[in-house]
Structure formats: structure tokens, C-alpha cells
Amino acid sequence: TWTIGKYIPAYVRRYPFVFAENEENLILCIESEYIGEPGEGQNLFESNSEQSQIIKTALDFCKDYQAAMLQTADFIAFLKTNNLLVDQQVNIDMGNGEAFSLGGFSIINRDLYNELEDDKDSTISSAYRSAMHSHFVSMSSWQNFSTPLPTAE
């Protein structure tokens, strides 16, 4: 069960639907393991063979997800082209004697970003600038990883 009010990534929210891609089209697919027994669930098509609301909603959500994924790929290409990404590792002390290390990810180097921002010839789009500022704000949340979760009683 999901906790109400907590962020759930779109990658997870689109389940059980996903796009498959061939040379020309995106095809809406359903995870076969998700389909239940006959008579359970909702119809995917209306009696007149039109798409049901669940299919229309899933299709719209997956289209939006696909568009965001392509925008993200373009943004990552921009970051790589401008050498703004640096590998990172975080060591987290849980405060109870336990610690762990998290690695294998990259962050935007703020100093390199500032240099690019100061470059008069640089043309950083407002969307990319906004995304990078959001990233810097998000970086301040690392401290939350060491805050213990409440225990169930």
C-alpha cells in the first residue's frame, strides 16, 4: 500500500500500462501478470469497440510520460555536453551506529553551472535553468535520509 500524500514516481504510477515501440509507432501494452481472472477488473473496450475510459486515461498518461522521458533525455544530453555532471557518493550515518554508502549516481556541479551561467555566450533555456535550480534545492533533502522513520506500535 502507498502512503497517502507521498510522491509516487510516474514510472510506477503508469503500471500496469507501458508503451512498446516499433519502427513507427508506440503501442500501449498491459503487463500480462497484472491481468486477473475472467470477470474481474474493468472492460478495456466499450460494447461498440470504442476505448474505455481506463484505456483513454492510460493512453494519455503514457503519452505524457513518454514526452517527459524525451525531454529528460534532451536535458541529460545538454548536461553531458556541457560537462556539468559529476559522479557522487554519499555516506549516511543513521545516528544509531548504522551507516551506509550510496553511490553510482551523478549530480550537477554547482561551480561548473555557475561558470556556464556567467558565460555571456551561454544560452541556457529557462526550462533547463529551472530544472537545475530544482536539482540544487532537492540536494538539500539528503539530510532527510538520516532521519529515522517512525516505528509502528
PDB file of C-alpha atoms in Angstrom:
ATOM      1  CA  THR A   1       0.000   0.000   0.000  1.00  0.00           C
ATOM      2  CA  TRP A   2       1.127   3.527  -0.747  1.00  0.00           C
ATOM      3  CA  THR A   3       1.243   6.214   1.908  1.00  0.00           C
ATOM      4  CA  ILE A   4      -1.221   8.989   1.093  1.00  0.00           C
ATOM      5  CA  GLY A   5       0.489  12.303   0.414  1.00  0.00           C
ATOM      6  CA  LYS A   6       3.808  10.724  -0.574  1.00  0.00           C
ATOM      7  CA  TYR A   7       5.239  11.190  -4.052  1.00  0.00           C
ATOM      8  CA  ILE A   8       4.977   8.138  -6.300  1.00  0.00           C
ATOM      9  CA  PRO A   9       7.110   8.309  -9.465  1.00  0.00           C
ATOM     10  CA  ALA A  10       5.248   8.337 -12.784  1.00  0.00           C
ATOM     11  CA  TYR A  11       7.258   5.259 -13.781  1.00  0.00           C
ATOM     12  CA  VAL A  12       5.392   3.368 -11.037  1.00  0.00           C
ATOM     13  CA  ARG A  13       2.014   5.129 -11.436  1.00  0.00           C
ATOM     14  CA  ARG A  14       1.671   4.086 -15.071  1.00  0.00           C
ATOM     15  CA  TYR A  15       1.675   0.381 -14.102  1.00  0.00           C
ATOM     16  CA  PRO A  16       0.297  -1.943 -15.463  1.00  0.00           C
ATOM     17  CA  PHE A  17       0.449   0.058 -18.699  1.00  0.00           C
ATOM     18  CA  VAL A  18       3.591   0.714 -20.715  1.00  0.00           C
ATOM     19  CA  PHE A  19       4.486   1.708 -24.257  1.00  0.00           C
ATOM     20  CA  ALA A  20       6.293  -0.687 -26.561  1.00  0.00           C
ATOM     21  CA  GLU A  21       7.970   0.811 -29.586  1.00  0.00           C
ATOM     22  CA  ASN A  22       8.333  -0.416 -33.125  1.00  0.00           C
ATOM     23  CA  GLU A  23       9.924   1.477 -36.017  1.00  0.00           C
ATOM     24  CA  GLU A  24       6.953   3.791 -36.470  1.00  0.00           C
ATOM     25  CA  ASN A  25       4.589   3.641 -33.510  1.00  0.00           C
ATOM     26  CA  LEU A  26       4.200   3.439 -29.791  1.00  0.00           C
ATOM     27  CA  ILE A  27       1.895   0.610 -28.726  1.00  0.00           C
ATOM     28  CA  LEU A  28       0.051   0.644 -25.399  1.00  0.00           C
ATOM     29  CA  CYS A  29       0.710  -2.656 -23.632  1.00  0.00           C
ATOM     30  CA  ILE A  30      -0.519  -4.180 -20.388  1.00  0.00           C
ATOM     31  CA  GLU A  31       1.667  -6.233 -18.050  1.00  0.00           C
ATOM     32  CA  SER A  32       0.385  -9.780 -18.545  1.00  0.00           C
ATOM     33  CA  GLU A  33       0.963 -10.739 -14.905  1.00  0.00           C
ATOM     34  CA  TYR A  34      -1.406  -7.964 -13.831  1.00  0.00           C
ATOM     35  CA  ILE A  35      -4.470  -9.356 -15.605  1.00  0.00           C
ATOM     36  CA  GLY A  36      -6.719 -11.218 -13.184  1.00  0.00           C
ATOM     37  CA  GLU A  37      -9.402 -13.849 -13.505  1.00  0.00           C
ATOM     38  CA  PRO A  38     -12.180 -13.547 -16.097  1.00  0.00           C
ATOM     39  CA  GLY A  39     -14.939 -11.265 -14.877  1.00  0.00           C
ATOM     40  CA  GLU A  40     -12.642  -9.221 -12.633  1.00  0.00           C
ATOM     41  CA  GLY A  41     -11.489  -5.675 -13.307  1.00  0.00           C
ATOM     42  CA  GLN A  42     -12.741  -3.192 -15.847  1.00  0.00           C
ATOM     43  CA  ASN A  43     -13.508  -3.535 -19.525  1.00  0.00           C
ATOM     44  CA  LEU A  44     -10.811  -2.154 -21.796  1.00  0.00           C
ATOM     45  CA  PHE A  45     -13.274  -1.516 -24.612  1.00  0.00           C
ATOM     46  CA  GLU A  46     -16.902  -0.447 -24.694  1.00  0.00           C
ATOM     47  CA  SER A  47     -19.559  -2.643 -26.317  1.00  0.00           C
ATOM     48  CA  ASN A  48     -19.216  -0.583 -29.516  1.00  0.00           C
ATOM     49  CA  SER A  49     -15.461  -1.432 -29.655  1.00  0.00           C
ATOM     50  CA  GLU A  50     -14.501   2.109 -28.599  1.00  0.00           C
ATOM     51  CA  GLN A  51     -11.764   2.569 -25.997  1.00  0.00           C
ATOM     52  CA  SER A  52     -12.991   2.567 -22.411  1.00  0.00           C
ATOM     53  CA  GLN A  53     -12.189   5.465 -20.094  1.00  0.00           C
ATOM     54  CA  ILE A  54      -9.452   3.417 -18.394  1.00  0.00           C
ATOM     55  CA  ILE A  55      -7.671   2.957 -21.744  1.00  0.00           C
ATOM     56  CA  LYS A  56      -8.092   6.627 -22.662  1.00  0.00           C
ATOM     57  CA  THR A  57      -6.680   7.681 -19.280  1.00  0.00           C
ATOM     58  CA  ALA A  58      -3.784   5.210 -19.503  1.00  0.00           C
ATOM     59  CA  LEU A  59      -3.001   6.291 -23.064  1.00  0.00           C
ATOM     60  CA  ASP A  60      -2.954   9.984 -22.110  1.00  0.00           C
ATOM     61  CA  PHE A  61      -0.778   9.280 -19.057  1.00  0.00           C
ATOM     62  CA  CYS A  62       1.688   7.157 -21.044  1.00  0.00           C
ATOM     63  CA  LYS A  63       1.865   9.810 -23.807  1.00  0.00           C
ATOM     64  CA  ASP A  64       2.694  12.455 -21.197  1.00  0.00           C
ATOM     65  CA  TYR A  65       5.236  10.106 -19.603  1.00  0.00           C
ATOM     66  CA  GLN A  66       6.866   9.436 -22.993  1.00  0.00           C
ATOM     67  CA  ALA A  67       7.080  13.166 -23.764  1.00  0.00           C
ATOM     68  CA  ALA A  68       8.650  13.849 -20.350  1.00  0.00           C
ATOM     69  CA  MET A  69      11.099  10.990 -20.883  1.00  0.00           C
ATOM     70  CA  LEU A  70      12.227  12.505 -24.207  1.00  0.00           C
ATOM     71  CA  GLN A  71      12.586  15.951 -22.585  1.00  0.00           C
ATOM     72  CA  THR A  72      14.660  14.366 -19.833  1.00  0.00           C
ATOM     73  CA  ALA A  73      16.917  12.664 -22.382  1.00  0.00           C
ATOM     74  CA  ASP A  74      17.480  16.024 -24.105  1.00  0.00           C
ATOM     75  CA  PHE A  75      18.250  17.663 -20.747  1.00  0.00           C
ATOM     76  CA  ILE A  76      20.744  14.932 -19.806  1.00  0.00           C
ATOM     77  CA  ALA A  77      22.424  15.324 -23.208  1.00  0.00           C
ATOM     78  CA  PHE A  78      22.750  19.073 -22.510  1.00  0.00           C
ATOM     79  CA  LEU A  79      24.282  18.376 -19.084  1.00  0.00           C
ATOM     80  CA  LYS A  80      26.764  15.888 -20.566  1.00  0.00           C
ATOM     81  CA  THR A  81      27.684  18.140 -23.496  1.00  0.00           C
ATOM     82  CA  ASN A  82      28.471  20.953 -21.071  1.00  0.00           C
ATOM     83  CA  ASN A  83      30.315  18.630 -18.652  1.00  0.00           C
ATOM     84  CA  LEU A  84      28.026  19.623 -15.773  1.00  0.00           C
ATOM     85  CA  LEU A  85      27.600  16.133 -14.295  1.00  0.00           C
ATOM     86  CA  VAL A  86      29.954  14.728 -11.677  1.00  0.00           C
ATOM     87  CA  ASP A  87      29.876  11.312 -10.047  1.00  0.00           C
ATOM     88  CA  GLN A  88      28.758  11.372  -6.451  1.00  0.00           C
ATOM     89  CA  GLN A  89      28.790   9.128  -3.412  1.00  0.00           C
ATOM     90  CA  VAL A  90      27.034   9.811  -0.130  1.00  0.00           C
ATOM     91  CA  ASN A  91      27.873   8.281   3.216  1.00  0.00           C
ATOM     92  CA  ILE A  92      24.886   8.318   5.538  1.00  0.00           C
ATOM     93  CA  ASP A  93      25.186   7.931   9.296  1.00  0.00           C
ATOM     94  CA  MET A  94      21.844   6.767  10.665  1.00  0.00           C
ATOM     95  CA  GLY A  95      22.737   8.029  14.140  1.00  0.00           C
ATOM     96  CA  ASN A  96      22.146   4.648  15.763  1.00  0.00           C
ATOM     97  CA  GLY A  97      25.514   3.155  14.923  1.00  0.00           C
ATOM     98  CA  GLU A  98      24.383   2.128  11.453  1.00  0.00           C
ATOM     99  CA  ALA A  99      25.793   3.721   8.322  1.00  0.00           C
ATOM    100  CA  PHE A 100      25.663   3.029   4.634  1.00  0.00           C
ATOM    101  CA  SER A 101      27.107   4.347   1.422  1.00  0.00           C
ATOM    102  CA  LEU A 102      25.095   5.252  -1.661  1.00  0.00           C
ATOM    103  CA  GLY A 103      26.885   5.656  -4.982  1.00  0.00           C
ATOM    104  CA  GLY A 104      26.528   5.186  -8.710  1.00  0.00           C
ATOM    105  CA  PHE A 105      24.762   8.453  -9.430  1.00  0.00           C
ATOM    106  CA  SER A 106      25.663  11.888 -10.727  1.00  0.00           C
ATOM    107  CA  ILE A 107      24.812  15.410  -9.647  1.00  0.00           C
ATOM    108  CA  ILE A 108      25.092  18.787 -11.324  1.00  0.00           C
ATOM    109  CA  ASN A 109      28.256  20.525 -10.181  1.00  0.00           C
ATOM    110  CA  ARG A 110      27.139  23.929  -8.897  1.00  0.00           C
ATOM    111  CA  ASP A 111      30.506  25.595  -9.573  1.00  0.00           C
ATOM    112  CA  LEU A 112      30.523  24.425 -13.193  1.00  0.00           C
ATOM    113  CA  TYR A 113      26.919  25.553 -13.555  1.00  0.00           C
ATOM    114  CA  ASN A 114      27.805  28.995 -12.172  1.00  0.00           C
ATOM    115  CA  GLU A 115      30.663  29.278 -14.682  1.00  0.00           C
ATOM    116  CA  LEU A 116      28.293  28.417 -17.512  1.00  0.00           C
ATOM    117  CA  GLU A 117      25.717  30.853 -16.138  1.00  0.00           C
ATOM    118  CA  ASP A 118      28.349  33.642 -16.076  1.00  0.00           C
ATOM    119  CA  ASP A 119      29.399  32.931 -19.673  1.00  0.00           C
ATOM    120  CA  LYS A 120      27.854  35.678 -21.799  1.00  0.00           C
ATOM    121  CA  ASP A 121      27.749  33.366 -24.837  1.00  0.00           C
ATOM    122  CA  SER A 122      25.882  30.647 -22.937  1.00  0.00           C
ATOM    123  CA  THR A 123      22.283  30.077 -23.908  1.00  0.00           C
ATOM    124  CA  ILE A 124      20.700  28.020 -21.168  1.00  0.00           C
ATOM    125  CA  SER A 125      16.966  27.676 -21.718  1.00  0.00           C
ATOM    126  CA  SER A 126      14.687  28.779 -18.917  1.00  0.00           C
ATOM    127  CA  ALA A 127      13.373  25.203 -18.659  1.00  0.00           C
ATOM    128  CA  TYR A 128      16.888  23.811 -18.149  1.00  0.00           C
ATOM    129  CA  ARG A 129      17.743  26.606 -15.732  1.00  0.00           C
ATOM    130  CA  SER A 130      14.596  25.855 -13.730  1.00  0.00           C
ATOM    131  CA  ALA A 131      15.376  22.115 -13.690  1.00  0.00           C
ATOM    132  CA  MET A 132      18.911  22.762 -12.448  1.00  0.00           C
ATOM    133  CA  HIS A 133      17.686  25.059  -9.688  1.00  0.00           C
ATOM    134  CA  SER A 134      15.171  22.383  -8.656  1.00  0.00           C
ATOM    135  CA  HIS A 135      18.036  19.903  -8.548  1.00  0.00           C
ATOM    136  CA  PHE A 136      20.015  22.179  -6.218  1.00  0.00           C
ATOM    137  CA  VAL A 137      17.000  22.558  -3.918  1.00  0.00           C
ATOM    138  CA  SER A 138      16.483  18.791  -3.980  1.00  0.00           C
ATOM    139  CA  MET A 139      20.108  18.266  -2.956  1.00  0.00           C
ATOM    140  CA  SER A 140      19.296  19.858   0.401  1.00  0.00           C
ATOM    141  CA  SER A 141      16.981  16.908   1.148  1.00  0.00           C
ATOM    142  CA  TRP A 142      19.866  14.459   1.634  1.00  0.00           C
ATOM    143  CA  GLN A 143      19.723  15.147   5.352  1.00  0.00           C
ATOM    144  CA  ASN A 144      16.248  13.549   5.443  1.00  0.00           C
ATOM    145  CA  PHE A 145      17.799  10.152   4.724  1.00  0.00           C
ATOM    146  CA  SER A 146      19.331  10.096   8.166  1.00  0.00           C
ATOM    147  CA  THR A 147      16.068  10.987   9.927  1.00  0.00           C
ATOM    148  CA  PRO A 148      14.664   7.778  11.413  1.00  0.00           C
ATOM    149  CA  LEU A 149      11.194   6.749  10.281  1.00  0.00           C
ATOM    150  CA  PRO A 150       8.551   6.413  12.990  1.00  0.00           C
ATOM    151  CA  THR A 151       8.115   2.851  14.186  1.00  0.00           C
ATOM    152  CA  ALA A 152       4.755   1.109  14.105  1.00  0.00           C
ATOM    153  CA  GLU A 153       3.282   0.400  17.512  1.00  0.00           C
TER     154      GLU A 153
END
